[in-house]
PDB file of C-alpha atoms and ligand atoms in Angstrom:
ATOM      1  CA  MET A   1       8.155 -15.811  57.949  1.00  0.00           C
ATOM      2  CA  ASP A   2       7.226 -19.014  57.849  1.00  0.00           C
ATOM      3  CA  ILE A   3      10.045 -21.584  55.629  1.00  0.00           C
ATOM      4  CA  THR A   4       7.276 -24.008  53.790  1.00  0.00           C
ATOM      5  CA  PRO A   5       7.522 -25.646  51.111  1.00  0.00           C
ATOM      6  CA  THR A   6       5.989 -23.113  48.723  1.00  0.00           C
ATOM      7  CA  ASN A   7       7.847 -20.675  50.856  1.00  0.00           C
ATOM      8  CA  PRO A   8      11.814 -21.467  50.323  1.00  0.00           C
ATOM      9  CA  VAL A   9      14.350 -19.740  50.313  1.00  0.00           C
ATOM     10  CA  TYR A  10      17.378 -18.950  47.995  1.00  0.00           C
ATOM     11  CA  PRO A  11      20.783 -18.379  47.891  1.00  0.00           C
ATOM     12  CA  MET A  12      21.041 -14.943  46.233  1.00  0.00           C
ATOM     13  CA  PRO A  13      22.317 -14.814  42.731  1.00  0.00           C
ATOM     14  CA  THR A  14      26.269 -14.733  42.368  1.00  0.00           C
ATOM     15  CA  ILE A  15      28.051 -13.930  38.805  1.00  0.00           C
ATOM     16  CA  GLY A  16      28.999 -16.956  36.721  1.00  0.00           C
ATOM     17  CA  GLN A  17      25.911 -18.893  38.089  1.00  0.00           C
ATOM     18  CA  PRO A  18      23.235 -20.360  35.989  1.00  0.00           C
ATOM     19  CA  ALA A  19      20.619 -17.533  35.762  1.00  0.00           C
ATOM     20  CA  PRO A  20      17.429 -19.625  38.007  1.00  0.00           C
ATOM     21  CA  ALA A  21      15.113 -22.030  35.750  1.00  0.00           C
ATOM     22  CA  PHE A  22      10.999 -20.641  35.811  1.00  0.00           C
ATOM     23  CA  LYS A  23       7.995 -21.277  33.543  1.00  0.00           C
ATOM     24  CA  ALA A  24       5.333 -17.826  34.176  1.00  0.00           C
ATOM     25  CA  VAL A  25       2.895 -17.015  32.826  1.00  0.00           C
ATOM     26  CA  THR A  26       3.754 -13.352  31.001  1.00  0.00           C
ATOM     27  CA  THR A  27       1.876 -10.488  28.386  1.00  0.00           C
ATOM     28  CA  GLN A  28       3.285 -12.388  25.668  1.00  0.00           C
ATOM     29  CA  GLY A  29       2.593 -15.935  26.733  1.00  0.00           C
ATOM     30  CA  PRO A  30       3.948 -18.424  28.619  1.00  0.00           C
ATOM     31  CA  ILE A  31       7.611 -18.785  29.218  1.00  0.00           C
ATOM     32  CA  ASP A  32      10.504 -20.718  29.753  1.00  0.00           C
ATOM     33  CA  PHE A  33      13.323 -19.528  30.997  1.00  0.00           C
ATOM     34  CA  PRO A  34      16.365 -19.004  30.667  1.00  0.00           C
ATOM     35  CA  ALA A  35      15.932 -22.421  28.212  1.00  0.00           C
ATOM     36  CA  GLN A  36      14.569 -20.304  25.241  1.00  0.00           C
ATOM     37  CA  TYR A  37      16.810 -17.712  24.984  1.00  0.00           C
ATOM     38  CA  GLN A  38      19.529 -19.993  24.566  1.00  0.00           C
ATOM     39  CA  GLY A  39      21.370 -18.999  22.456  1.00  0.00           C
ATOM     40  CA  SER A  40      20.522 -14.320  22.938  1.00  0.00           C
ATOM     41  CA  TRP A  41      21.480 -11.976  25.789  1.00  0.00           C
ATOM     42  CA  VAL A  42      19.145 -11.116  28.154  1.00  0.00           C
ATOM     43  CA  ILE A  43      18.312  -8.633  30.066  1.00  0.00           C
ATOM     44  CA  LEU A  44      16.001  -9.706  32.771  1.00  0.00           C
ATOM     45  CA  PHE A  45      14.951  -6.809  34.763  1.00  0.00           C
ATOM     46  CA  SER A  46      12.403  -6.056  37.935  1.00  0.00           C
ATOM     47  CA  HIS A  47      10.876  -2.934  39.120  1.00  0.00           C
ATOM     48  CA  PRO A  48       8.917  -2.603  42.038  1.00  0.00           C
ATOM     49  CA  ALA A  49       5.135  -2.195  40.770  1.00  0.00           C
ATOM     50  CA  ASP A  50       2.569  -1.270  38.184  1.00  0.00           C
ATOM     51  CA  PHE A  51       0.946   1.809  37.220  1.00  0.00           C
ATOM     52  CA  THR A  52       3.978   4.163  39.478  1.00  0.00           C
ATOM     53  CA  PRO A  53       5.672   7.290  37.951  1.00  0.00           C
ATOM     54  CA  VAL A  54       9.098   6.053  37.473  1.00  0.00           C
ATOM     55  CA  CYS A  55       8.854   2.655  36.503  1.00  0.00           C
ATOM     56  CA  THR A  56       6.332   4.148  33.767  1.00  0.00           C
ATOM     57  CA  SER A  57       9.031   6.498  32.379  1.00  0.00           C
ATOM     58  CA  GLU A  58      11.315   2.887  32.941  1.00  0.00           C
ATOM     59  CA  PHE A  59       9.652   1.194  30.828  1.00  0.00           C
ATOM     60  CA  MET A  60       8.221   3.821  27.913  1.00  0.00           C
ATOM     61  CA  THR A  61      12.312   3.973  27.796  1.00  0.00           C
ATOM     62  CA  PHE A  62      13.244   0.646  27.294  1.00  0.00           C
ATOM     63  CA  ALA A  63      10.651  -0.648  25.077  1.00  0.00           C
ATOM     64  CA  THR A  64      12.151   2.911  22.819  1.00  0.00           C
ATOM     65  CA  LEU A  65      15.614   1.121  22.428  1.00  0.00           C
ATOM     66  CA  GLU A  66      14.594  -2.894  21.902  1.00  0.00           C
ATOM     67  CA  GLY A  67      15.214  -1.943  18.804  1.00  0.00           C
ATOM     68  CA  LYS A  68      19.014  -1.488  19.424  1.00  0.00           C
ATOM     69  CA  PHE A  69      19.094  -4.202  21.797  1.00  0.00           C
ATOM     70  CA  ASN A  70      17.705  -7.007  19.933  1.00  0.00           C
ATOM     71  CA  GLU A  71      20.684  -5.385  17.298  1.00  0.00           C
ATOM     72  CA  ALA A  72      23.150  -7.023  19.090  1.00  0.00           C
ATOM     73  CA  ASN A  73      21.174  -9.877  20.454  1.00  0.00           C
ATOM     74  CA  CYS A  74      19.526  -8.630  23.639  1.00  0.00           C
ATOM     75  CA  LYS A  75      16.543  -9.881  24.693  1.00  0.00           C
ATOM     76  CA  LEU A  76      14.217  -7.862  26.934  1.00  0.00           C
ATOM     77  CA  VAL A  77      12.162  -9.657  29.842  1.00  0.00           C
ATOM     78  CA  GLY A  78      10.528  -7.662  32.469  1.00  0.00           C
ATOM     79  CA  LEU A  79       9.062  -8.906  35.576  1.00  0.00           C
ATOM     80  CA  SER A  80       6.870  -7.196  39.150  1.00  0.00           C
ATOM     81  CA  ILE A  81       4.785  -9.507  41.406  1.00  0.00           C
ATOM     82  CA  ASP A  82       1.815  -8.211  39.974  1.00  0.00           C
ATOM     83  CA  GLY A  83      -0.609  -9.477  38.060  1.00  0.00           C
ATOM     84  CA  LEU A  84      -1.494 -10.320  34.715  1.00  0.00           C
ATOM     85  CA  PHE A  85      -4.375  -8.063  34.411  1.00  0.00           C
ATOM     86  CA  SER A  86      -2.430  -5.252  36.118  1.00  0.00           C
ATOM     87  CA  HIS A  87      -0.158  -5.738  33.665  1.00  0.00           C
ATOM     88  CA  ILE A  88      -1.300  -5.501  31.140  1.00  0.00           C
ATOM     89  CA  ALA A  89      -4.052  -2.485  32.148  1.00  0.00           C
ATOM     90  CA  TRP A  90      -0.798  -1.229  32.147  1.00  0.00           C
ATOM     91  CA  LEU A  91       0.908  -1.478  29.334  1.00  0.00           C
ATOM     92  CA  ARG A  92      -2.264  -0.466  27.217  1.00  0.00           C
ATOM     93  CA  ALA A  93      -2.267   2.713  29.373  1.00  0.00           C
ATOM     94  CA  LEU A  94       1.557   4.122  28.295  1.00  0.00           C
ATOM     95  CA  LYS A  95       0.725   3.609  24.871  1.00  0.00           C
ATOM     96  CA  GLU A  96      -3.031   5.382  24.823  1.00  0.00           C
ATOM     97  CA  LYS A  97      -2.030   8.076  27.881  1.00  0.00           C
ATOM     98  CA  ILE A  98       1.654   8.788  27.901  1.00  0.00           C
ATOM     99  CA  ASP A  99       3.475  11.552  26.600  1.00  0.00           C
ATOM    100  CA  TYR A 100       6.479  11.424  27.992  1.00  0.00           C
ATOM    101  CA  LYS A 101      10.028  13.172  26.938  1.00  0.00           C
ATOM    102  CA  GLY A 102       8.955  12.597  23.597  1.00  0.00           C
ATOM    103  CA  MET A 103       7.490   9.138  23.624  1.00  0.00           C
ATOM    104  CA  LYS A 104       3.997   8.504  22.761  1.00  0.00           C
ATOM    105  CA  ASN A 105       2.360   5.445  21.962  1.00  0.00           C
ATOM    106  CA  VAL A 106       4.747   3.117  22.892  1.00  0.00           C
ATOM    107  CA  GLU A 107       3.639  -0.324  22.953  1.00  0.00           C
ATOM    108  CA  VAL A 108       6.099  -2.399  25.262  1.00  0.00           C
ATOM    109  CA  LYS A 109       6.397  -5.264  22.872  1.00  0.00           C
ATOM    110  CA  PHE A 110       8.580  -7.754  25.617  1.00  0.00           C
ATOM    111  CA  PRO A 111       7.276 -10.272  28.079  1.00  0.00           C
ATOM    112  CA  LEU A 112       6.472  -8.923  31.454  1.00  0.00           C
ATOM    113  CA  ILE A 113       6.257 -11.413  34.238  1.00  0.00           C
ATOM    114  CA  GLU A 114       3.130 -11.975  36.556  1.00  0.00           C
ATOM    115  CA  ASP A 115       4.867 -13.064  39.873  1.00  0.00           C
ATOM    116  CA  ILE A 116       2.011 -12.762  42.586  1.00  0.00           C
ATOM    117  CA  THR A 117       4.080 -15.473  43.932  1.00  0.00           C
ATOM    118  CA  MET A 118       7.104 -13.810  44.768  1.00  0.00           C
ATOM    119  CA  ASP A 119       8.794 -17.197  43.267  1.00  0.00           C
ATOM    120  CA  VAL A 120      10.953 -15.545  40.019  1.00  0.00           C
ATOM    121  CA  ALA A 121      11.664 -12.788  42.687  1.00  0.00           C
ATOM    122  CA  ARG A 122      12.855 -14.914  44.831  1.00  0.00           C
ATOM    123  CA  LYS A 123      14.903 -16.698  42.601  1.00  0.00           C
ATOM    124  CA  TYR A 124      16.479 -13.411  42.058  1.00  0.00           C
ATOM    125  CA  GLY A 125      16.639 -11.429  45.650  1.00  0.00           C
ATOM    126  CA  MET A 126      14.232  -9.048  43.603  1.00  0.00           C
ATOM    127  CA  ILE A 127      12.975  -9.320  47.570  1.00  0.00           C
ATOM    128  CA  GLN A 128      15.174  -6.815  49.666  1.00  0.00           C
ATOM    129  CA  THR A 129      15.206  -5.421  53.083  1.00  0.00           C
ATOM    130  CA  GLU A 130      13.576  -2.460  50.762  1.00  0.00           C
ATOM    131  CA  SER A 131      10.460  -3.298  51.055  1.00  0.00           C
ATOM    132  CA  ALA A 132       8.113  -7.123  51.345  1.00  0.00           C
ATOM    133  CA  THR A 133       5.730  -6.279  49.051  1.00  0.00           C
ATOM    134  CA  LYS A 134       8.085  -4.631  46.121  1.00  0.00           C
ATOM    135  CA  ALA A 135      10.364  -5.965  44.311  1.00  0.00           C
ATOM    136  CA  VAL A 136      13.541  -3.639  44.038  1.00  0.00           C
ATOM    137  CA  ARG A 137      14.738  -2.992  40.467  1.00  0.00           C
ATOM    138  CA  ALA A 138      16.786  -5.377  39.464  1.00  0.00           C
ATOM    139  CA  VAL A 139      18.561  -5.910  36.595  1.00  0.00           C
ATOM    140  CA  PHE A 140      20.800  -9.459  35.474  1.00  0.00           C
ATOM    141  CA  VAL A 141      22.935 -10.031  32.631  1.00  0.00           C
ATOM    142  CA  ILE A 142      22.316 -13.159  31.059  1.00  0.00           C
ATOM    143  CA  ASP A 143      24.644 -14.469  28.542  1.00  0.00           C
ATOM    144  CA  PRO A 144      23.280 -16.866  24.819  1.00  0.00           C
ATOM    145  CA  LYS A 145      24.574 -20.297  27.162  1.00  0.00           C
ATOM    146  CA  GLY A 146      21.878 -18.634  30.151  1.00  0.00           C
ATOM    147  CA  ILE A 147      25.123 -17.964  33.219  1.00  0.00           C
ATOM    148  CA  ILE A 148      24.535 -15.117  34.539  1.00  0.00           C
ATOM    149  CA  ARG A 149      27.269 -12.185  33.665  1.00  0.00           C
ATOM    150  CA  THR A 150      26.273  -9.168  35.539  1.00  0.00           C
ATOM    151  CA  ILE A 151      23.507  -8.073  38.132  1.00  0.00           C
ATOM    152  CA  ILE A 152      22.818  -4.366  39.435  1.00  0.00           C
ATOM    153  CA  TYR A 153      20.121  -3.210  41.790  1.00  0.00           C
ATOM    154  CA  TYR A 154      18.465  -0.006  41.946  1.00  0.00           C
ATOM    155  CA  PRO A 155      16.485   1.216  45.041  1.00  0.00           C
ATOM    156  CA  ALA A 156      12.858   1.789  44.024  1.00  0.00           C
ATOM    157  CA  SER A 157      13.196   5.210  44.080  1.00  0.00           C
ATOM    158  CA  LEU A 158      15.921   5.419  40.976  1.00  0.00           C
ATOM    159  CA  GLY A 159      15.900   5.304  38.070  1.00  0.00           C
ATOM    160  CA  ARG A 160      17.652   2.879  35.422  1.00  0.00           C
ATOM    161  CA  ASN A 161      20.378   4.572  32.815  1.00  0.00           C
ATOM    162  CA  PHE A 162      19.480   2.638  30.055  1.00  0.00           C
ATOM    163  CA  ASP A 163      22.321   3.755  27.931  1.00  0.00           C
ATOM    164  CA  GLU A 164      24.884   2.259  30.625  1.00  0.00           C
ATOM    165  CA  LEU A 165      23.022  -1.058  30.490  1.00  0.00           C
ATOM    166  CA  TYR A 166      23.068  -0.881  26.626  1.00  0.00           C
ATOM    167  CA  ARG A 167      27.219  -0.250  27.433  1.00  0.00           C
ATOM    168  CA  VAL A 168      26.990  -3.153  29.225  1.00  0.00           C
ATOM    169  CA  VAL A 169      25.928  -5.545  27.452  1.00  0.00           C
ATOM    170  CA  ILE A 170      27.864  -3.911  24.111  1.00  0.00           C
ATOM    171  CA  ALA A 171      31.196  -4.262  27.193  1.00  0.00           C
ATOM    172  CA  LEU A 172      30.588  -7.979  27.827  1.00  0.00           C
ATOM    173  CA  GLN A 173      30.037  -8.865  24.209  1.00  0.00           C
ATOM    174  CA  THR A 174      33.666  -7.373  22.921  1.00  0.00           C
ATOM    175  CA  ALA A 175      35.311  -8.960  25.876  1.00  0.00           C
ATOM    176  CA  ASP A 176      34.293 -12.751  25.042  1.00  0.00           C
ATOM    177  CA  ALA A 177      34.670 -11.729  21.009  1.00  0.00           C
ATOM    178  CA  PHE A 178      37.760 -10.123  21.914  1.00  0.00           C
ATOM    179  CA  GLN A 179      39.735 -11.624  25.202  1.00  0.00           C
ATOM    180  CA  VAL A 180      40.398  -8.348  26.512  1.00  0.00           C
ATOM    181  CA  ALA A 181      38.590  -6.473  29.523  1.00  0.00           C
ATOM    182  CA  THR A 182      37.318  -2.601  29.306  1.00  0.00           C
ATOM    183  CA  PRO A 183      38.493   0.240  31.395  1.00  0.00           C
ATOM    184  CA  ALA A 184      36.193   2.924  33.335  1.00  0.00           C
ATOM    185  CA  ASP A 185      33.692   4.051  31.867  1.00  0.00           C
ATOM    186  CA  TRP A 186      34.887   2.256  28.867  1.00  0.00           C
ATOM    187  CA  ARG A 187      33.045   2.829  24.329  1.00  0.00           C
ATOM    188  CA  PRO A 188      33.260   1.256  21.206  1.00  0.00           C
ATOM    189  CA  GLY A 189      35.701   2.548  20.325  1.00  0.00           C
ATOM    190  CA  ASP A 190      38.290   3.537  23.206  1.00  0.00           C
ATOM    191  CA  ASP A 191      41.742   1.311  23.680  1.00  0.00           C
ATOM    192  CA  VAL A 192      40.565  -1.489  25.793  1.00  0.00           C
ATOM    193  CA  ILE A 193      42.500  -4.295  27.932  1.00  0.00           C
ATOM    194  CA  VAL A 194      45.031  -6.537  27.120  1.00  0.00           C
ATOM    195  CA  PRO A 195      44.882 -10.251  29.252  1.00  0.00           C
ATOM    196  CA  PRO A 196      47.797  -8.890  31.679  1.00  0.00           C
ATOM    197  CA  ALA A 197      51.784 -10.308  31.423  1.00  0.00           C
ATOM    198  CA  GLY A 198      51.424 -14.139  32.852  1.00  0.00           C
ATOM    199  CA  SER A 199      54.929 -15.220  32.592  1.00  0.00           C
ATOM    200  CA  CYS A 200      58.066 -12.516  33.930  1.00  0.00           C
ATOM    201  CA  GLY A 201      59.451 -12.627  30.260  1.00  0.00           C
ATOM    202  CA  VAL A 202      56.158 -11.161  29.322  1.00  0.00           C
ATOM    203  CA  ALA A 203      55.983  -8.386  32.304  1.00  0.00           C
ATOM    204  CA  LYS A 204      59.430  -7.164  30.884  1.00  0.00           C
ATOM    205  CA  GLU A 205      59.129  -7.595  27.223  1.00  0.00           C
ATOM    206  CA  ARG A 206      55.799  -4.908  27.903  1.00  0.00           C
ATOM    207  CA  VAL A 207      57.542  -2.584  29.688  1.00  0.00           C
ATOM    208  CA  GLU A 208      60.684  -2.307  27.718  1.00  0.00           C
ATOM    209  CA  SER A 209      59.477  -2.762  24.473  1.00  0.00           C
ATOM    210  CA  PRO A 210      55.530  -3.235  24.261  1.00  0.00           C
ATOM    211  CA  LYS A 211      54.179  -4.678  20.661  1.00  0.00           C
ATOM    212  CA  ASP A 212      50.973  -3.395  19.099  1.00  0.00           C
ATOM    213  CA  MET A 213      50.086  -1.837  22.862  1.00  0.00           C
ATOM    214  CA  THR A 214      50.688   0.658  25.358  1.00  0.00           C
ATOM    215  CA  CYS A 215      51.688  -0.022  28.756  1.00  0.00           C
ATOM    216  CA  HIS A 216      51.263   2.010  32.016  1.00  0.00           C
ATOM    217  CA  ASP A 217      53.252  -0.964  33.913  1.00  0.00           C
ATOM    218  CA  TRP A 218      54.019  -4.320  33.276  1.00  0.00           C
ATOM    219  CA  TYR A 219      50.347  -5.038  34.081  1.00  0.00           C
ATOM    220  CA  PHE A 220      48.046  -2.968  32.799  1.00  0.00           C
ATOM    221  CA  CYS A 221      48.402  -2.684  28.773  1.00  0.00           C
ATOM    222  CA  THR A 222      46.174  -1.540  26.677  1.00  0.00           C
ATOM    223  CA  LYS A 223      45.525  -1.488  22.555  1.00  0.00           C
ATOM    224  CA  LYS A 224      43.189  -0.188  20.040  1.00  0.00           C
ATOM    225  CA  LEU A 225      40.186  -1.666  19.334  1.00  0.00           C
ATOM    226  CA  ASP A 226      38.249   0.809  16.620  1.00  0.00           C
ATOM    227  CA  LYS A 227      34.310   0.569  16.822  1.00  0.00           C
ATOM    228  CA  GLU A 228      33.153  -0.253  13.586  1.00  0.00           C
ATOM    229  CA  THR A 229      35.326  -3.614  14.126  1.00  0.00           C
ATOM    230  CA  VAL A 230      33.264  -4.094  18.348  1.00  0.00           C
ATOM    231  CA  MET A 231      30.018  -3.539  16.127  1.00  0.00           C
ATOM    232  CA  LYS A 232      30.864  -5.793  13.597  1.00  0.00           C
ATOM    233  CA  ALA A 233      31.647  -8.686  15.246  1.00  0.00           C
ATOM    234  CA  ILE A 234      28.245  -7.940  17.950  1.00  0.00           C
ATOM    235  CA  LEU A 235      26.340  -6.845  15.290  1.00  0.00           C
ATOM    236  CA  LYS A 236      26.581 -10.424  13.094  1.00  0.00           C
ATOM    237  CA  LYS A 237      26.051 -12.753  16.081  1.00  0.00           C
ATOM    238  CA  LYS A 238      22.178 -11.538  15.774  1.00  0.00           C
TER     239      LYS A 238
HETATM  240  C1  LIG B 301       8.230   4.298  40.837  1.00  0.00           C
HETATM  241  O1  LIG B 301       8.347   4.071  39.728  1.00  0.00           O
HETATM  242  O2  LIG B 301       7.535   5.518  40.899  1.00  0.00           O
HETATM  243  C2  LIG B 301       7.491   3.771  42.564  1.00  0.00           C
HETATM  244  C3  LIG B 301       7.981   2.448  42.622  1.00  0.00           C
HETATM  245  C4  LIG B 301       7.034   2.247  44.219  1.00  0.00           C
HETATM  246  C5  LIG B 301       8.188   3.187  45.195  1.00  0.00           C
HETATM  247  C6  LIG B 301       7.731   4.318  44.968  1.00  0.00           C
HETATM  248  C7  LIG B 301       7.892   4.656  43.411  1.00  0.00           C
END
């Protein structure tokens, strides 16, 4: 593929960097990303193509859960390398024709970016070896300062788990709000991990007489954090 000024090569995005900026057309009007989302968490996600079955199941699910994400101060933004009119026609078809797992008349209210030049998809590493003409299923969780906090890529055949994406958003917000880490399979209400001991004295104390925590070893201590406290902290930030 030629590398020309209109077809630049971008580095793969990484966790911790500012989300690559772009302006684009969407099904909800123009978007200036991530500038117009300052102060909100955002999930920017791509799908391979409009009018395809896995993508249809995903969009209906995500649209149904949008209110729950918004409650947690998280907005949704979709993208594929299809054009605007295809997007509009597909979203109309979802609402008017599809009845799937109890979801019907589903209106997708979040913006769906048209990216026929693939410029946004390339900036976000969404065009991968699987296909030169379709984006993979990428998920970028971006924080209120516009920093990429989580990246997940799935192949075309694998529909995403939206409970997991919600868990990711809540876990990241919990880590920020309480200065903790979240262990495997963590859900609100489960114990959280306190920062590791930073000195030999603290390490000794944690092993011999831990205070308000359970220590499995000097570097691995957990403490209680009840669900109500977590959800109150997150939902009040809306
Ligand atoms: C789908 O969403 O069903 C799909 C999209 C691209 C390739 C294969 C499946």
